[in-house]
Coordinates of C-alpha atoms in Angstrom, one line a residue:
X1 CA 162.9 -50.8 -61.9
X2 CA 161.2 -54.0 -60.6
X3 CA 158.8 -52.3 -58.2
X4 CA 161.5 -52.8 -55.6
X5 CA 161.2 -55.9 -53.4
X6 CA 157.7 -56.9 -54.0
X7 CA 157.3 -59.6 -56.7
X8 CA 154.7 -58.1 -59.0
X9 CA 153.5 -61.5 -60.2
X10 CA 152.5 -62.5 -56.6
X11 CA 151.6 -59.2 -55.1
X12 CA 148.2 -60.5 -53.8
X13 CA 150.1 -62.9 -51.6
X14 CA 152.2 -60.0 -50.2
X15 CA 149.0 -58.6 -48.8
X16 CA 148.7 -61.6 -46.5
X17 CA 145.5 -62.8 -48.1
X18 CA 146.8 -66.2 -49.3
X19 CA 143.9 -68.0 -47.7
X20 CA 141.4 -65.3 -48.2
X21 CA 142.0 -64.4 -51.9
X22 CA 138.3 -64.9 -52.7
X23 CA 137.2 -62.4 -50.1
X24 CA 139.8 -60.0 -51.3
X25 CA 138.6 -60.2 -54.9
X26 CA 135.0 -59.7 -53.7
X27 CA 136.0 -56.5 -52.0
X28 CA 138.3 -55.3 -54.9
X29 CA 136.8 -56.9 -58.1
X30 CA 139.3 -55.0 -60.3
X31 CA 141.9 -57.4 -59.1
X32 CA 140.1 -60.3 -60.7
X33 CA 142.4 -60.4 -63.7
X34 CA 145.4 -60.8 -61.4
X35 CA 144.1 -63.9 -59.7
X36 CA 146.5 -66.9 -60.0
X37 CA 144.2 -69.0 -62.2
X38 CA 143.7 -66.0 -64.6
X39 CA 147.4 -65.3 -64.9
X40 CA 148.2 -69.0 -65.5
X41 CA 145.7 -69.0 -68.4
X42 CA 147.5 -66.2 -70.1
X43 CA 150.9 -67.8 -69.8
X44 CA 152.6 -67.9 -73.2
X45 CA 150.5 -65.1 -74.6
X46 CA 151.6 -61.6 -75.4
X47 CA 149.8 -58.3 -75.7
X48 CA 151.2 -56.1 -78.4
X49 CA 151.5 -52.6 -76.8
X50 CA 152.2 -49.1 -78.2
X51 CA 153.3 -46.3 -75.9
X52 CA 152.0 -42.9 -77.1
X53 CA 153.9 -40.2 -75.3
X54 CA 157.5 -40.9 -74.2
X55 CA 158.1 -38.1 -71.9
X56 CA 159.0 -38.7 -68.2
X57 CA 155.8 -40.5 -67.3
X58 CA 155.6 -42.4 -70.5
X59 CA 159.1 -43.8 -70.0
X60 CA 158.3 -44.7 -66.4
X61 CA 155.4 -46.8 -67.7
X62 CA 157.6 -48.2 -70.5
X63 CA 160.1 -49.6 -68.0
X64 CA 157.4 -51.8 -66.5
X65 CA 156.2 -52.9 -69.9
X66 CA 159.6 -54.1 -71.1
X67 CA 160.1 -56.1 -68.0
X68 CA 156.7 -57.9 -68.4
X69 CA 157.1 -61.2 -70.3
X70 CA 153.5 -61.0 -71.5
X71 CA 154.0 -57.6 -73.1
X72 CA 155.7 -56.8 -76.4
X73 CA 156.3 -53.1 -77.0
X74 CA 155.7 -52.7 -80.8
X75 CA 155.4 -48.9 -81.2
X76 CA 156.8 -45.8 -79.5
X77 CA 155.1 -42.5 -80.5
X78 CA 156.0 -38.9 -79.7
X79 CA 156.1 -35.7 -81.7
X80 CA 159.1 -34.4 -79.7
X81 CA 162.2 -36.2 -81.1
X82 CA 164.4 -35.9 -77.9
X83 CA 161.8 -37.8 -75.9
X84 CA 161.2 -40.3 -78.6
X85 CA 165.0 -41.0 -78.6
X86 CA 165.0 -41.6 -74.9
X87 CA 162.1 -44.1 -75.4
X88 CA 164.2 -45.9 -78.0
X89 CA 166.9 -46.5 -75.5
X90 CA 164.4 -48.4 -73.3
X91 CA 162.7 -50.4 -76.1
X92 CA 165.1 -50.4 -79.0
X93 CA 163.2 -53.0 -81.0
X94 CA 160.0 -51.0 -81.2
X95 CA 159.0 -49.0 -84.3
X96 CA 158.8 -45.3 -83.8
X97 CA 156.7 -42.4 -85.2
X98 CA 155.6 -38.9 -84.5
X99 CA 151.9 -39.3 -85.5
X100 CA 149.7 -41.4 -83.2
X101 CA 147.3 -42.2 -86.0
X102 CA 150.1 -44.4 -87.5
X103 CA 149.9 -46.5 -84.4
X104 CA 146.1 -46.5 -84.3
X105 CA 145.9 -47.7 -87.9
X106 CA 148.2 -50.7 -87.3
X107 CA 146.1 -53.9 -86.9
X108 CA 149.0 -55.5 -85.1
X109 CA 148.5 -53.3 -82.0
X110 CA 146.4 -54.8 -79.2
X111 CA 146.6 -51.9 -76.7
X112 CA 147.9 -48.4 -76.3
X113 CA 149.4 -46.7 -73.3
X114 CA 148.7 -42.9 -73.4
X115 CA 151.0 -40.6 -71.5
X116 CA 150.5 -37.4 -73.5
X117 CA 149.5 -33.9 -72.3
X118 CA 146.0 -33.9 -70.6
X119 CA 144.2 -32.0 -73.3
X120 CA 145.0 -34.7 -75.9
X121 CA 143.7 -37.7 -74.0
X122 CA 140.2 -37.7 -75.4
X123 CA 141.3 -37.4 -79.0
X124 CA 143.8 -40.2 -78.8
X125 CA 141.9 -42.5 -76.5
X126 CA 138.7 -42.1 -78.4
X127 CA 140.4 -42.8 -81.7
X128 CA 142.1 -45.9 -80.2
X129 CA 138.9 -47.3 -78.8
X130 CA 137.0 -46.7 -82.0
X131 CA 139.8 -48.6 -83.8
X132 CA 139.4 -51.6 -81.6
X133 CA 142.4 -51.0 -79.3
X134 CA 142.5 -51.5 -75.5
X135 CA 143.5 -48.3 -73.7
X136 CA 145.6 -47.5 -70.7
X137 CA 145.4 -43.7 -70.1
X138 CA 147.3 -41.6 -67.6
X139 CA 145.3 -39.7 -65.1
X140 CA 143.4 -37.4 -65.3
X141 CA 141.1 -38.8 -67.9
X142 CA 140.5 -35.5 -69.8
X143 CA 140.8 -31.7 -69.5
X144 CA 137.1 -30.8 -69.2
X145 CA 134.0 -32.3 -67.7
X146 CA 132.2 -32.9 -71.1
X147 CA 135.4 -34.6 -72.5
X148 CA 135.6 -36.8 -69.4
X149 CA 132.0 -38.0 -69.8
X150 CA 132.5 -38.5 -73.6
X151 CA 135.6 -40.6 -73.0
X152 CA 133.8 -42.8 -70.5
X153 CA 130.8 -43.2 -72.8
X154 CA 133.1 -44.2 -75.7
X155 CA 134.6 -46.9 -73.5
X156 CA 131.1 -48.2 -72.6
X157 CA 129.9 -48.1 -76.2
X158 CA 132.9 -49.8 -77.8
X159 CA 133.4 -52.3 -75.0
X160 CA 137.2 -52.3 -75.1
X161 CA 139.4 -52.5 -72.0
X162 CA 139.9 -49.0 -70.5
X163 CA 142.3 -48.3 -67.6
X164 CA 142.9 -44.9 -65.9
X165 CA 146.2 -45.0 -64.0
X166 CA 144.8 -44.6 -60.5
X167 CA 147.6 -46.7 -59.1
X168 CA 146.4 -46.7 -55.6
X169 CA 143.8 -49.3 -56.7
X170 CA 146.7 -51.7 -57.1
X171 CA 148.9 -50.5 -54.3
X172 CA 149.2 -53.3 -51.6
X173 CA 149.3 -50.8 -48.8
X174 CA 146.2 -49.1 -49.9
X175 CA 144.3 -52.3 -50.6
X176 CA 145.2 -53.6 -47.1
X177 CA 144.2 -50.2 -45.6
X178 CA 140.8 -50.2 -47.2
X179 CA 140.2 -53.9 -46.2
X180 CA 141.0 -52.9 -42.6
X181 CA 138.6 -49.9 -42.8
X182 CA 135.8 -52.1 -44.1
X183 CA 136.4 -54.6 -41.3
X184 CA 135.5 -51.9 -38.8
X185 CA 139.0 -51.6 -37.2
X186 CA 138.9 -47.8 -37.2
X187 CA 135.2 -47.3 -36.5
X188 CA 133.3 -44.8 -38.7
X189 CA 135.5 -42.8 -41.0
X190 CA 134.5 -39.2 -40.3
X191 CA 137.1 -37.2 -42.3
X192 CA 139.8 -37.6 -44.9
X193 CA 142.6 -35.0 -45.1
X194 CA 144.9 -35.2 -48.1
X195 CA 147.8 -33.1 -49.1
X196 CA 150.6 -33.1 -51.6
X197 CA 153.3 -30.5 -51.1
X198 CA 156.5 -29.9 -53.1
X199 CA 159.1 -27.2 -53.4
X200 CA 159.9 -26.6 -57.0
X201 CA 158.6 -24.6 -60.0
X202 CA 157.4 -27.7 -61.9
X203 CA 159.3 -26.3 -64.9
X204 CA 161.4 -28.3 -67.5
X205 CA 164.3 -26.8 -69.5
X206 CA 163.2 -25.4 -72.8
X207 CA 165.8 -25.5 -75.6
X208 CA 164.0 -22.7 -77.6
X209 CA 161.2 -20.3 -76.8
X210 CA 158.7 -21.7 -79.2
X211 CA 158.7 -25.0 -77.3
X212 CA 157.7 -23.5 -74.0
X213 CA 154.1 -24.5 -74.1
X214 CA 154.9 -27.9 -75.6
X215 CA 157.3 -28.8 -72.9
X216 CA 155.8 -27.0 -69.9
X217 CA 152.2 -27.7 -70.8
X218 CA 151.3 -28.3 -67.2
X219 CA 151.7 -24.5 -66.6
X220 CA 148.9 -23.5 -69.0
X221 CA 145.1 -23.8 -68.5
X222 CA 144.5 -24.7 -72.1
X223 CA 146.4 -28.0 -71.6
X224 CA 146.2 -28.7 -67.9
X225 CA 144.2 -28.4 -64.7
X226 CA 147.4 -27.8 -62.7
X227 CA 147.7 -29.2 -59.2
X228 CA 144.1 -30.5 -59.2
X229 CA 144.4 -32.8 -62.2
X230 CA 148.1 -33.6 -61.9
X231 CA 148.3 -34.4 -58.2
X232 CA 144.8 -34.1 -56.6
X233 CA 143.3 -36.6 -58.9
X234 CA 145.1 -39.4 -57.1
X235 CA 144.1 -38.4 -53.6
X236 CA 140.6 -37.2 -54.2
X237 CA 139.7 -40.7 -55.3
X238 CA 139.9 -41.8 -51.6
X239 CA 136.5 -40.3 -50.8
X240 CA 134.7 -42.4 -53.5
X241 CA 136.7 -45.5 -52.6
X242 CA 136.1 -45.3 -48.8
X243 CA 132.6 -43.9 -48.6
X244 CA 131.2 -45.3 -51.8
X245 CA 129.3 -42.0 -52.3
X246 CA 129.8 -38.6 -54.0
X247 CA 130.2 -35.2 -52.2
X248 CA 127.2 -32.9 -52.2
X249 CA 129.2 -29.7 -52.2
X250 CA 132.6 -28.5 -53.3
X251 CA 134.5 -25.4 -52.1
X252 CA 137.9 -24.2 -53.2
X253 CA 140.5 -21.5 -53.1
X254 CA 143.8 -21.1 -54.9
X255 CA 146.2 -18.7 -56.5
X256 CA 149.7 -18.1 -57.9
X257 CA 151.3 -17.0 -54.6
X258 CA 155.0 -17.8 -55.2
X259 CA 156.0 -19.0 -58.7
X260 CA 155.2 -15.8 -60.6
X261 CA 156.9 -16.9 -63.8
X262 CA 154.2 -16.5 -66.4
X263 CA 152.3 -19.7 -65.5
X264 CA 148.5 -19.7 -65.6
X265 CA 147.7 -22.5 -63.2
X266 CA 147.7 -22.1 -59.4
X267 CA 150.7 -23.0 -57.3
X268 CA 148.7 -23.1 -54.1
X269 CA 145.3 -24.7 -53.8
X270 CA 142.9 -25.9 -51.2
X271 CA 139.6 -27.7 -51.8
X272 CA 136.9 -29.1 -49.4
X273 CA 134.4 -31.8 -50.4
X274 CA 131.5 -32.2 -48.1
X275 CA 129.3 -35.3 -48.0
X276 CA 126.0 -36.1 -46.5
X277 CA 125.9 -36.1 -42.7
X278 CA 128.7 -33.6 -42.6
X279 CA 131.6 -35.9 -43.5
X280 CA 134.5 -34.0 -45.2
X281 CA 137.5 -34.6 -47.4
X282 CA 140.1 -32.0 -48.1
X283 CA 142.9 -31.6 -50.6
X284 CA 145.7 -29.1 -50.2
X285 CA 148.8 -28.5 -52.3
X286 CA 151.6 -26.0 -52.0
X287 CA 154.6 -26.2 -54.3
X288 CA 156.8 -23.8 -52.5
X289 CA 157.3 -25.9 -49.3
X290 CA 157.8 -29.6 -49.1
X291 CA 158.1 -30.2 -45.4
X292 CA 154.9 -32.1 -44.9
X293 CA 155.2 -33.9 -48.2
X294 CA 152.5 -36.2 -49.4
X295 CA 149.8 -38.1 -47.4
X296 CA 146.2 -39.1 -46.8
X297 CA 145.1 -39.0 -43.2
X298 CA 142.0 -41.2 -42.9
X299 CA 140.3 -40.6 -39.6
X300 CA 137.8 -42.8 -37.8
X301 CA 136.6 -42.6 -34.3
X302 CA 138.8 -45.6 -33.3
X303 CA 141.9 -44.8 -35.3
X304 CA 143.8 -43.2 -38.2
X305 CA 145.5 -44.5 -41.3
X306 CA 148.4 -42.8 -43.2
X307 CA 148.8 -45.1 -46.3
X308 CA 151.7 -43.2 -47.8
X309 CA 154.0 -43.9 -44.9
X310 CA 152.2 -47.3 -44.6
X311 CA 151.0 -46.9 -40.9
X312 CA 147.9 -46.9 -38.8
X313 CA 147.3 -45.6 -35.3
X314 CA 144.6 -46.4 -32.8
X315 CA 143.1 -43.6 -30.7
X316 CA 143.7 -45.2 -27.3
X317 CA 147.3 -44.4 -26.3
X318 CA 149.2 -44.4 -23.0
X319 CA 148.3 -41.5 -20.6
X320 CA 150.1 -38.2 -21.1
X321 CA 153.1 -37.6 -18.9
X322 CA 151.4 -34.6 -17.2
X323 CA 148.5 -36.9 -16.2
X324 CA 150.9 -39.5 -14.8
X325 CA 152.6 -36.8 -12.8
X326 CA 149.3 -35.6 -11.4
X327 CA 148.5 -39.2 -10.3
X328 CA 151.9 -39.4 -8.6
X329 CA 151.3 -36.2 -6.8
X330 CA 147.9 -37.3 -5.5
X331 CA 149.4 -40.5 -4.2
X332 CA 152.0 -38.4 -2.3
X333 CA 149.3 -36.3 -0.8
X334 CA 150.7 -33.1 -2.3
X335 CA 147.3 -31.9 -3.3
X336 CA 144.5 -31.6 -0.8
X337 CA 142.0 -31.3 -3.6
X338 CA 142.2 -31.8 -7.3
X339 CA 140.4 -29.9 -10.0
X340 CA 140.0 -32.0 -13.2
X341 CA 140.2 -29.1 -15.6
X342 CA 141.0 -31.4 -18.5
X343 CA 143.2 -29.5 -20.8
X344 CA 145.5 -28.4 -17.9
X345 CA 146.6 -32.0 -17.6
X346 CA 145.8 -33.6 -20.9
X347 CA 146.5 -31.0 -23.6
X348 CA 144.8 -31.6 -27.0
X349 CA 147.9 -32.0 -29.0
X350 CA 149.0 -34.7 -31.3
X351 CA 149.9 -37.8 -29.4
X352 CA 153.3 -39.5 -29.6
X353 CA 152.0 -42.6 -31.2
X354 CA 154.4 -44.5 -33.4
X355 CA 151.7 -46.7 -34.9
X356 CA 151.9 -50.1 -36.7
X357 CA 152.7 -50.9 -40.3
X358 CA 149.7 -51.6 -42.4
X359 CA 151.3 -54.6 -44.2
X360 CA 153.5 -55.6 -41.3
X361 CA 156.7 -53.9 -42.7
X362 CA 158.0 -50.6 -44.0
X363 CA 156.9 -49.7 -47.5
X364 CA 159.7 -51.0 -49.8
X365 CA 158.3 -50.0 -53.1
X366 CA 157.3 -46.7 -54.7
X367 CA 153.6 -47.2 -55.5
X368 CA 151.1 -49.4 -57.4
X369 CA 152.0 -48.3 -60.9
X370 CA 153.8 -51.5 -61.9
X371 CA 150.9 -53.6 -60.6
X372 CA 148.5 -51.4 -62.6
X373 CA 150.5 -51.8 -65.8
X374 CA 150.6 -55.6 -65.3
X375 CA 146.9 -55.8 -64.8
X376 CA 146.3 -53.8 -68.0
X377 CA 148.6 -56.3 -69.9
X378 CA 146.6 -59.2 -68.6
X379 CA 143.3 -57.5 -69.6
X380 CA 144.6 -56.6 -73.0
X381 CA 145.3 -60.4 -73.6
X382 CA 141.9 -61.6 -72.4
X383 CA 139.9 -58.6 -73.5
X384 CA 138.1 -58.6 -70.2
X385 CA 137.4 -55.2 -68.5
X386 CA 138.1 -55.4 -64.8
X387 CA 135.1 -54.0 -62.8
X388 CA 135.3 -50.5 -61.4
X389 CA 138.6 -49.4 -62.9
X390 CA 137.1 -47.0 -65.5
X391 CA 134.5 -45.7 -63.0
X392 CA 137.0 -44.9 -60.3
X393 CA 139.1 -43.1 -62.8
X394 CA 136.1 -41.2 -64.1
X395 CA 134.9 -39.9 -60.7
X396 CA 138.5 -39.1 -59.6
X397 CA 138.8 -36.9 -62.7
X398 CA 135.3 -35.3 -62.3
X399 CA 135.9 -34.4 -58.7
X400 CA 139.3 -32.9 -59.6
X401 CA 137.7 -30.8 -62.3
X402 CA 134.9 -29.7 -60.0
X403 CA 137.4 -28.7 -57.4
X404 CA 139.2 -26.6 -60.0
X405 CA 135.9 -25.1 -61.1
X406 CA 135.2 -24.1 -57.5
X407 CA 138.7 -22.4 -57.3
X408 CA 138.3 -20.6 -60.5
X409 CA 134.7 -19.4 -60.0
X410 CA 135.2 -18.7 -56.3
X411 CA 131.9 -20.2 -55.4
X412 CA 130.3 -23.3 -53.9
X413 CA 129.7 -26.1 -56.6
X414 CA 127.0 -28.6 -56.2
X415 CA 127.7 -32.0 -57.8
X416 CA 126.0 -31.8 -61.2
X417 CA 123.5 -34.5 -61.9
X418 CA 124.5 -34.8 -65.6
X419 CA 127.9 -36.2 -64.6
X420 CA 126.6 -39.1 -62.4
X421 CA 127.1 -42.5 -63.9
X422 CA 125.6 -45.8 -62.8
X423 CA 128.3 -46.9 -60.4
X424 CA 127.9 -46.0 -56.8

């Protein structure tokens, strides 16, 4: 678990910006804490970190923390003993407890990593920030729009470091892709199509019936926003990041079309976000078919990017075989006259364009999670909040919840003014 072949200490260099780091940090100011001079200044220091929630995601984050020489995992907390025991196996020297308030009350904790069910995020993160702790919170920020705004306002009022795990902000492929977009390589971005498809019931084994909602909380609306908050939150962020604006209208549809097993959240959703001048971003998710998998297709008039596979494609491609055959036939005087009907010779189907790698090579790491965790550790040592981290997480959550609202209410949603913050 070393984020594969990229050295997380030097990931800015992996982007190919060795000579242009200043420009990179100007475009992506949240990377400021990872600059070489900042990291050198924290050498020899440690952030004392507690992990609250040691389920699958919490343990994934925990693996990055125990590898970081600047992090000391001092507490593990979970109210489900089997998961707590799995956490102990990764960080055996950490103290353990079932009540997060025991962690919050410890003055020897600098920061907390929260990987608990969505509906508990506000309660735990709010208490941690009020107690003077820095907070790294799994996405989405909160279960409801009011809770999301309250959480952000608590961060601003207390002034403590606050990260939301929108790991694309630290993913070298995405950083390079956005830099390429802003350079004008792909012209004007007119549309963003995102999708995340799986084939599985999203269900974990339950040892006894009374634990169903505790273990499979993602299936129930009281605790989760389903596909919108668990998956869509990552991809919907792309609109704010690329266009630096908010959508004007949100439409959505969804339903339980396949996994009819007592769940309350949709297993099939589709949402459209429309921006000024007609630009559009879509999010689709089906969890009964995984053929098309996961991707963002970012489309400009000069080209397209697919960050998940790590490739980009320019619009201008070699002529279609049919067109070449027509030219050959003309040269041989087979036709006495030629009708340029267009689609007859150049059908409007996807071109066979193999593209180029965004960072010059095939993606050889999973995502930006390890980089994000490292950046939080640096910030927890310095106490400096990286710009835009909290705001990107805030709007990703708000847009996910508005998409869910459009699905549930079966109507067009206008972006509510009360949830605008001073950011874009």
